[in-house]
Short mmCIF file of C-alpha atoms and ligand atoms in Angstrom, two decimals:
data_model
loop_
_atom_site.label_atom_id
_atom_site.label_comp_id
_atom_site.label_asym_id
_atom_site.label_seq_id
_atom_site.Cartn_x
_atom_site.Cartn_y
_atom_site.Cartn_z
CA MET A 802 -0.10 -0.09 -0.46
CA ILE A 803 1.21 3.28 -0.66
CA TYR A 804 -0.22 6.72 1.09
CA PHE A 805 0.14 9.91 -0.89
CA ASP A 806 -2.38 11.57 1.19
CA ASN A 807 -1.51 12.85 4.07
CA SER A 808 -3.03 16.41 3.88
CA ALA A 809 -6.06 14.54 4.63
CA THR A 810 -5.08 13.15 6.72
CA THR A 811 -1.71 11.32 8.35
CA ARG A 812 -0.87 8.09 10.08
CA ILE A 813 -1.02 7.93 14.18
CA ASP A 814 2.41 7.74 14.99
CA LYS A 815 2.98 4.54 16.90
CA ASP A 816 4.25 6.34 20.06
CA VAL A 817 2.87 8.77 20.55
CA LEU A 818 -0.85 6.33 20.12
CA GLN A 819 0.78 4.65 23.31
CA THR A 820 1.34 7.79 24.75
CA PHE A 821 -2.25 8.20 23.94
CA GLU A 822 -3.51 5.04 24.87
CA LYS A 823 -0.82 4.92 28.65
CA VAL A 824 -2.65 8.60 29.68
CA SER A 825 -6.18 7.01 29.13
CA GLN A 826 -5.51 4.62 31.47
CA THR A 827 -3.58 5.85 33.79
CA ILE A 828 -4.61 9.89 34.31
CA ASN A 829 -7.83 9.50 34.90
CA GLY A 830 -9.35 12.47 36.15
CA ASN A 831 -10.45 15.70 35.14
CA PRO A 832 -8.29 18.20 35.29
CA SER A 833 -10.84 20.72 36.70
CA SER A 834 -11.31 18.66 39.93
CA LEU A 835 -10.70 19.56 42.87
CA HIS A 836 -8.98 16.40 43.84
CA GLN A 837 -5.46 14.50 43.72
CA LEU A 838 -6.76 12.76 39.99
CA GLY A 839 -7.56 15.53 38.62
CA ASP A 840 -4.57 17.01 39.39
CA TYR A 841 -2.66 14.48 38.12
CA ALA A 842 -5.03 15.58 35.08
CA ASP A 843 -4.16 18.80 34.94
CA GLY A 844 -0.59 18.52 36.18
CA LEU A 845 -0.01 16.68 32.20
CA LEU A 846 -2.44 19.08 30.59
CA GLN A 847 -0.43 21.93 31.98
CA GLN A 848 3.06 20.13 30.29
CA SER A 849 1.41 19.32 27.47
CA ARG A 850 1.05 22.53 26.70
CA LYS A 851 4.42 23.98 28.23
CA GLN A 852 6.24 21.29 25.91
CA ILE A 853 3.70 22.70 22.61
CA ALA A 854 4.96 26.79 23.66
CA ASP A 855 8.36 25.55 23.95
CA LEU A 856 8.88 23.60 20.37
CA LEU A 857 6.96 27.47 18.92
CA HIS A 858 9.23 29.44 21.45
CA VAL A 859 6.09 30.83 22.86
CA LEU A 860 4.69 31.41 26.07
CA PRO A 861 2.06 27.86 27.61
CA GLU A 862 -0.45 30.81 28.29
CA GLU A 863 -0.86 31.21 24.55
CA ILE A 864 -1.66 27.89 24.00
CA TYR A 865 -5.07 26.81 24.17
CA PHE A 866 -6.78 22.69 22.78
CA THR A 867 -8.98 23.19 20.41
CA SER A 868 -10.18 19.92 18.84
CA GLY A 869 -8.66 20.13 15.50
CA GLY A 870 -8.45 23.11 12.84
CA THR A 871 -11.82 23.68 12.00
CA GLU A 872 -12.24 24.56 15.16
CA GLY A 873 -9.57 26.97 15.26
CA ASP A 874 -11.04 28.30 12.09
CA ASN A 875 -13.55 29.35 14.00
CA TRP A 876 -13.11 30.48 16.52
CA ALA A 877 -10.03 33.07 14.52
CA ILE A 878 -12.16 34.51 12.70
CA LYS A 879 -15.82 34.64 14.57
CA GLY A 880 -13.72 35.34 18.00
CA THR A 881 -12.20 38.61 16.65
CA ALA A 882 -15.42 39.13 15.25
CA ILE A 883 -17.27 39.09 17.97
CA GLU A 884 -14.70 40.76 20.49
CA LYS A 885 -14.62 43.30 18.02
CA ARG A 886 -17.53 44.36 15.61
CA GLN A 887 -17.68 47.99 17.97
CA PHE A 888 -14.62 49.62 16.33
CA GLY A 889 -14.33 47.73 12.75
CA ARG A 890 -16.79 45.46 10.56
CA HIS A 891 -13.52 44.46 8.32
CA ILE A 892 -12.22 41.77 6.88
CA ILE A 893 -9.76 40.53 4.93
CA THR A 894 -9.02 37.27 3.50
CA THR A 895 -8.03 35.48 0.54
CA SER A 896 -9.80 33.34 -2.69
CA VAL A 897 -7.81 29.75 -1.63
CA GLU A 898 -8.38 29.44 2.55
CA HIS A 899 -9.72 25.82 3.40
CA PRO A 900 -13.81 25.89 3.77
CA ALA A 901 -13.20 26.75 7.83
CA VAL A 902 -12.55 29.94 7.09
CA LYS A 903 -13.28 30.57 4.00
CA GLU A 904 -17.18 29.54 5.04
CA SER A 905 -16.72 31.27 8.63
CA VAL A 906 -16.24 34.99 7.02
CA GLY A 907 -19.17 33.57 4.38
CA GLN A 908 -21.93 33.53 7.81
CA LEU A 909 -19.81 36.73 9.70
CA LYS A 910 -20.53 38.57 5.58
CA MET A 911 -24.26 37.27 6.04
CA LEU A 912 -24.62 39.26 9.30
CA GLY A 913 -23.45 42.48 7.78
CA PHE A 914 -19.54 42.04 8.44
CA ASP A 915 -17.89 43.63 5.44
CA VAL A 916 -15.99 41.17 3.20
CA THR A 917 -12.80 41.59 1.36
CA ILE A 918 -11.44 38.81 -1.04
CA LEU A 919 -7.93 38.98 -2.21
CA PRO A 920 -7.32 37.05 -5.54
CA VAL A 921 -4.32 34.86 -5.96
CA ASP A 922 -2.33 34.48 -9.17
CA HIS A 923 -2.00 31.28 -11.53
CA ASN A 924 0.60 29.70 -8.77
CA GLY A 925 -1.71 30.46 -5.89
CA ARG A 926 0.03 33.82 -3.77
CA VAL A 927 -1.66 36.74 -2.67
CA ALA A 928 0.02 39.92 -3.57
CA VAL A 929 1.04 41.82 -0.71
CA SER A 930 0.36 44.54 -2.75
CA ASP A 931 -3.77 43.69 -3.23
CA LEU A 932 -3.47 43.71 1.19
CA LYS A 933 -2.02 47.52 1.46
CA GLU A 934 -4.92 48.46 -1.02
CA ALA A 935 -7.73 46.62 1.00
CA LEU A 936 -7.16 47.67 4.52
CA ARG A 937 -8.90 49.91 5.72
CA SER A 938 -9.52 51.90 9.26
CA ASP A 939 -11.92 49.95 9.93
CA THR A 940 -10.47 46.76 9.49
CA ILE A 941 -10.45 44.19 12.09
CA LEU A 942 -9.48 40.70 10.55
CA VAL A 943 -6.87 39.84 8.52
CA SER A 944 -6.80 35.91 7.95
CA ILE A 945 -4.04 34.24 5.27
CA MET A 946 -3.40 30.46 5.61
CA ALA A 947 1.28 30.00 5.03
CA VAL A 948 0.41 27.20 2.83
CA ASN A 949 -2.60 26.41 0.57
CA ASN A 950 -3.99 22.26 1.29
CA GLU A 951 -4.27 21.81 -2.01
CA VAL A 952 -1.89 22.97 -4.24
CA GLY A 953 0.96 23.41 -1.84
CA SER A 954 1.04 27.04 -2.39
CA ILE A 955 3.18 29.63 0.46
CA GLN A 956 1.62 32.57 0.66
CA PRO A 957 4.72 35.17 1.68
CA ILE A 958 3.62 35.73 5.19
CA GLY A 959 6.75 37.01 6.46
CA GLU A 960 6.27 40.22 4.13
CA ILE A 961 3.23 40.27 5.26
CA GLU A 962 3.39 40.25 8.44
CA GLU A 963 5.75 43.45 7.79
CA VAL A 964 2.43 45.75 5.81
CA LEU A 965 0.35 44.11 9.27
CA LYS A 966 3.42 46.32 10.86
CA ASN A 967 1.75 49.49 10.61
CA TYR A 968 -1.89 48.10 11.39
CA PRO A 969 -2.07 47.10 15.22
CA ARG A 970 -4.98 46.94 15.86
CA VAL A 971 -6.10 44.49 13.04
CA HIS A 972 -5.81 41.09 14.20
CA PHE A 973 -3.24 38.85 12.29
CA HIS A 974 -4.54 35.13 12.23
CA VAL A 975 -2.80 32.47 9.46
CA ASP A 976 -4.19 28.93 9.21
CA ALA A 977 -1.41 27.07 9.48
CA VAL A 978 -2.48 23.75 9.35
CA GLN A 979 -0.90 22.29 6.52
CA ALA A 980 2.96 24.51 7.35
CA ILE A 981 4.07 22.44 10.52
CA GLY A 982 6.93 20.75 10.10
CA LYS A 983 6.98 21.23 6.19
CA ILE A 984 8.17 25.53 5.74
CA PRO A 985 9.55 27.73 8.65
CA PHE A 986 7.45 28.87 10.33
CA LEU A 987 8.00 30.87 12.99
CA LEU A 988 6.05 32.81 16.52
CA GLY A 989 6.74 34.74 19.35
CA THR A 990 7.40 38.40 19.70
CA GLU A 991 8.86 38.87 17.18
CA SER A 992 6.28 37.95 15.15
CA ARG A 993 3.57 39.46 13.86
CA ILE A 994 0.48 36.73 13.67
CA ASP A 995 -1.57 37.14 16.52
CA LEU A 996 -3.74 33.66 15.79
CA ALA A 997 -2.29 30.24 14.08
CA THR A 998 -4.40 27.70 14.26
CA PHE A 999 -2.91 23.93 14.34
CA SER A 1000 -4.04 20.50 13.79
CA ALA A 1001 -2.75 17.37 15.18
CA HIS A 1002 -4.05 14.73 13.62
CA LYS A 1003 -2.65 16.34 9.65
CA PHE A 1004 1.16 16.09 12.37
CA HIS A 1005 0.81 12.18 13.05
CA GLY A 1006 -1.03 13.25 16.22
CA PRO A 1007 -4.76 12.02 17.31
CA LYS A 1008 -7.42 12.55 15.19
CA GLY A 1009 -10.13 15.48 16.40
CA MET A 1010 -7.22 17.66 18.19
CA GLY A 1011 -5.67 20.67 17.44
CA PHE A 1012 -4.26 23.73 19.39
CA MET A 1013 -4.50 27.52 18.78
CA TYR A 1014 -2.28 30.27 19.32
CA ILE A 1015 -3.44 33.28 20.93
CA LYS A 1016 -0.42 35.57 21.21
CA LYS A 1017 0.13 37.80 24.51
CA GLY A 1018 -2.31 40.88 25.38
CA LYS A 1019 -4.66 39.66 22.39
CA LYS A 1020 -8.75 39.23 22.99
CA ILE A 1021 -11.09 36.38 20.73
CA ALA A 1022 -14.27 35.85 22.94
CA PRO A 1023 -14.86 32.28 23.50
CA LEU A 1024 -17.67 30.68 20.95
CA LEU A 1025 -17.81 27.94 23.36
CA ASN A 1026 -19.31 29.03 26.87
CA GLY A 1027 -19.73 26.53 29.55
CA GLY A 1028 -17.14 25.78 31.98
CA GLY A 1029 -14.46 28.17 32.07
CA GLN A 1030 -12.25 26.11 30.77
CA GLU A 1031 -8.63 27.08 29.17
CA SER A 1032 -8.71 30.09 31.44
CA GLY A 1033 -12.48 30.86 30.48
CA ARG A 1034 -11.91 30.53 26.62
CA ARG A 1035 -12.56 27.70 25.60
CA SER A 1036 -14.80 25.11 27.26
CA GLY A 1037 -15.43 21.68 27.69
CA THR A 1038 -14.11 19.27 29.40
CA GLU A 1039 -10.25 19.05 28.63
CA ASN A 1040 -8.59 15.81 26.29
CA VAL A 1041 -5.51 15.59 28.51
CA ALA A 1042 -5.02 12.22 26.87
CA GLY A 1043 -5.17 14.15 23.14
CA ALA A 1044 -2.69 16.98 24.07
CA ALA A 1045 -0.24 13.68 25.95
CA ALA A 1046 0.17 12.81 22.72
CA MET A 1047 -0.28 15.53 20.26
CA ALA A 1048 2.49 17.36 21.91
CA LYS A 1049 4.54 14.39 21.38
CA ALA A 1050 3.64 13.96 17.91
CA LEU A 1051 4.50 18.40 17.15
CA ARG A 1052 7.94 17.36 18.68
CA LEU A 1053 8.24 13.89 16.86
CA VAL A 1054 7.64 16.39 13.24
CA LEU A 1055 9.77 19.05 14.89
CA GLU A 1056 13.07 16.82 15.13
CA LYS A 1057 15.31 16.77 12.41
CA THR A 1058 12.68 18.64 10.41
CA GLU A 1059 14.77 20.26 7.18
CA GLU A 1060 15.91 16.34 6.52
CA LYS A 1061 12.51 15.25 6.33
CA GLN A 1062 11.47 18.49 4.19
CA MET A 1063 14.63 17.24 2.09
CA LYS A 1064 13.60 14.07 1.70
CA GLN A 1065 9.70 15.00 0.93
CA LYS A 1066 11.02 17.43 -1.39
CA GLU A 1067 13.38 14.67 -2.50
CA ILE A 1068 10.22 12.95 -4.13
CA LYS A 1069 8.58 16.06 -4.87
CA THR A 1070 10.77 16.92 -7.61
CA TYR A 1071 11.67 13.69 -8.66
CA LEU A 1072 7.64 13.10 -9.44
CA THR A 1073 7.51 16.74 -10.80
CA GLU A 1074 9.87 16.01 -13.03
CA LYS A 1075 8.12 12.76 -14.50
CA LEU A 1076 5.09 14.13 -15.14
CA GLU A 1077 6.25 17.30 -16.69
CA GLY A 1078 7.34 14.74 -19.71
CA TYR A 1079 4.16 13.48 -20.46
CA LYS A 1080 1.96 16.14 -22.71
CA LYS A 1081 -1.93 15.63 -21.64
CA VAL A 1082 -0.37 16.76 -17.91
CA SER A 1083 -0.57 20.03 -16.18
CA ILE A 1084 0.27 19.99 -13.05
CA PHE A 1085 -0.37 23.70 -10.38
CA SER A 1086 1.85 22.97 -7.98
CA GLN A 1087 5.34 25.13 -7.98
CA LYS A 1088 8.47 23.60 -7.39
CA GLU A 1089 8.97 26.54 -4.43
CA GLY A 1090 6.01 25.46 -2.93
CA ALA A 1091 5.34 23.01 0.23
CA PRO A 1092 7.91 20.15 -0.17
CA HIS A 1093 4.79 17.64 0.84
CA ILE A 1094 2.18 19.30 -2.03
CA LEU A 1095 1.35 18.00 -5.93
CA CYS A 1096 -1.07 18.83 -7.73
CA PHE A 1097 -1.38 17.61 -11.63
CA ALA A 1098 -4.04 16.53 -13.96
CA LEU A 1099 -4.33 14.67 -16.88
CA LYS A 1100 -6.58 16.29 -19.15
CA GLY A 1101 -10.09 15.04 -19.98
CA ILE A 1102 -9.50 11.61 -17.44
CA ARG A 1103 -11.93 13.25 -14.34
CA GLY A 1104 -9.93 13.30 -10.76
CA GLU A 1105 -12.13 10.91 -9.62
CA VAL A 1106 -11.30 8.54 -12.20
CA MET A 1107 -7.14 8.65 -11.17
CA VAL A 1108 -7.89 8.14 -7.44
CA HIS A 1109 -10.04 5.22 -8.13
CA ALA A 1110 -8.04 3.34 -10.86
CA PHE A 1111 -4.53 3.53 -8.66
CA GLU A 1112 -6.59 2.57 -5.26
CA LYS A 1113 -6.65 -0.19 -7.60
CA LYS A 1114 -3.03 -0.83 -7.20
CA GLU A 1115 -2.92 -0.03 -4.08
CA ILE A 1116 -2.32 3.77 -4.13
CA TYR A 1117 -4.07 6.10 -2.53
CA ILE A 1118 -3.96 9.93 -3.53
CA SER A 1119 -7.51 12.01 -3.86
CA THR A 1120 -9.39 15.09 -5.80
CA THR A 1121 -7.91 17.79 -4.37
CA SER A 1122 -8.87 17.89 -0.71
CA ALA A 1123 -10.48 15.59 0.84
CA CYS A 1124 -13.46 18.30 1.48
CA SER A 1125 -13.54 18.73 -2.06
CA SER A 1126 -13.87 14.51 -2.63
CA ARG A 1127 -16.75 14.68 -1.58
CA ASN A 1128 -19.05 16.46 -2.47
CA GLY A 1129 -17.96 17.23 -5.70
CA THR A 1130 -16.93 20.49 -6.26
CA THR A 1131 -14.32 21.74 -8.44
CA SER A 1132 -11.74 22.45 -6.63
CA SER A 1133 -12.04 26.43 -5.64
CA THR A 1134 -8.21 27.44 -5.67
CA LEU A 1135 -7.80 25.93 -8.77
CA VAL A 1136 -10.65 28.63 -9.76
CA ALA A 1137 -8.87 31.22 -8.61
CA MET A 1138 -5.51 30.30 -9.58
CA ASN A 1139 -7.97 30.34 -13.12
CA VAL A 1140 -7.61 27.42 -14.19
CA PRO A 1141 -10.74 27.03 -16.46
CA GLU A 1142 -12.90 24.96 -15.01
CA LYS A 1143 -12.89 21.53 -17.41
CA ILE A 1144 -9.10 21.21 -16.67
CA ALA A 1145 -9.80 21.73 -12.48
CA THR A 1146 -12.32 18.96 -12.61
CA SER A 1147 -9.60 17.05 -13.71
CA ALA A 1148 -6.99 17.68 -10.82
CA VAL A 1149 -5.39 15.00 -8.48
CA ARG A 1150 -3.18 15.47 -5.49
CA ILE A 1151 -1.02 14.53 -4.54
CA SER A 1152 0.91 15.35 -0.65
CA LEU A 1153 3.39 13.50 0.87
CA THR A 1154 5.24 12.37 4.63
CA ASP A 1155 8.57 12.28 6.05
CA THR A 1156 7.80 8.41 6.13
CA ASN A 1157 7.25 7.79 2.72
CA LYS A 1158 10.08 7.37 0.51
CA LEU A 1159 11.46 7.70 -3.44
CA GLU A 1160 10.84 3.59 -3.93
CA GLU A 1161 6.82 4.73 -3.71
CA ALA A 1162 6.98 7.86 -5.64
CA LYS A 1163 8.86 5.07 -8.59
CA ILE A 1164 6.05 3.03 -8.10
CA PHE A 1165 3.68 5.50 -8.94
CA MET A 1166 5.10 6.76 -11.40
CA GLU A 1167 4.88 3.14 -13.44
CA GLU A 1168 1.60 2.55 -12.69
CA PHE A 1169 1.22 6.14 -14.17
CA ASP A 1170 2.41 5.18 -17.68
CA HIS A 1171 -0.06 2.65 -17.55
CA LEU A 1172 -2.99 4.50 -17.02
CA TYR A 1173 -1.51 7.56 -18.60
CA GLN A 1174 -1.46 4.31 -21.74
CA GLN A 1175 -5.27 3.36 -21.48
CA PHE A 1176 -6.48 7.16 -21.25
CA LYS A 1177 -4.44 9.20 -23.76
CA ASP A 1178 -5.91 9.22 -25.95
CA ILE A 1179 -9.11 10.20 -24.58
CA LYS A 1180 -10.21 14.13 -25.79
C1 PLP B 2680 -5.38 24.57 5.72
C2 PLP B 2680 -6.11 23.77 6.41
N1 PLP B 2680 -6.89 24.48 7.01
C3 PLP B 2680 -7.88 23.57 7.79
C4 PLP B 2680 -8.30 21.96 7.85
C5 PLP B 2680 -9.31 21.72 9.21
O1 PLP B 2680 -8.41 20.62 10.05
P1 PLP B 2680 -9.63 19.47 10.74
O2 PLP B 2680 -9.68 18.28 9.73
O3 PLP B 2680 -8.43 19.24 11.81
O4 PLP B 2680 -10.59 20.19 11.53
C6 PLP B 2680 -7.42 21.17 6.87
C7 PLP B 2680 -8.06 20.50 6.85
O5 PLP B 2680 -7.54 19.11 5.89
C8 PLP B 2680 -6.43 22.41 6.38
O6 PLP B 2680 -6.21 21.83 5.48
#
């Protein structure tokens, strides 16, 4: 079996799973309970928070546990809108965000917020000049992802931070779900990023677990009200085993990152160069984009046909994103990149992780060649 769908989700690491099991079996208390078992659970929760904070060079009180990327994106956007609505109602985002951002912003639009959606170029990147033009005195939030999940384009976050240094009252949210462990990503006092979203299952952690970075002093309203957990900002009994396992997964993914990224880049480059040799193939991912995502199309063959043809060979890829696969919609990222609809419907995505091997890419290309010979005359 060759698993090339790691941007949809990764397999939980076996040591991470062991941590999850061990904590689940041994730490049974509720972190909010007053007795000793509660103290043990709370101790481990705070230790996990500190581990994550240390790995990202931020403060433990800047890390908030969530259920994953979707919750984090919803919280950053709607939490900012609720918190800052007296100061302004203008939000800026891009045309290539994950639906968790896009639809959150859409919901706010229905409630009367004013939304500017920045376009992207044919590589899927926003222009910093467009952002500069869009900023207004009533802008409260800029939400721009670090790495696109469909084509792997990397947004110019550093340059955007420079621009936003002149707008200290605007919250800057970055969806970092596809960035962590894949490209250098810096938070902390030097950074202009106020809010960042992370999801554990994208880096071999448990599913349904994530965290948000909220810079010290920055305020967003809670979306989940209740028992006041997570310093009153995100209620709900904490998933202690999930937090401990996620901290371990983050440590593992950030260990020897450069080496791991190089390995994925080598596989991506190999596949890109091989695919470039086929006349009917269009490639949408840049070589200098994220090292783990390669999106391409075999013209005339629908993406789902390719996915199922590879599945028969026990090779797992996807049609651009897990979300667009199931609902059968065309990739909104490719549409935003001005890829004609007909070609966009043929797009598929290979997404890698550090356990993938070049040998697997070679097998993939052999199977691709067979399929190409079968399909190449289809118009
Ligand atoms: C860029 C991006 N943001 C957010 C999410 C949502 O994360 P989760 O699956 O943890 O809800 C994903 C998942 O595919 C993603 O790729």
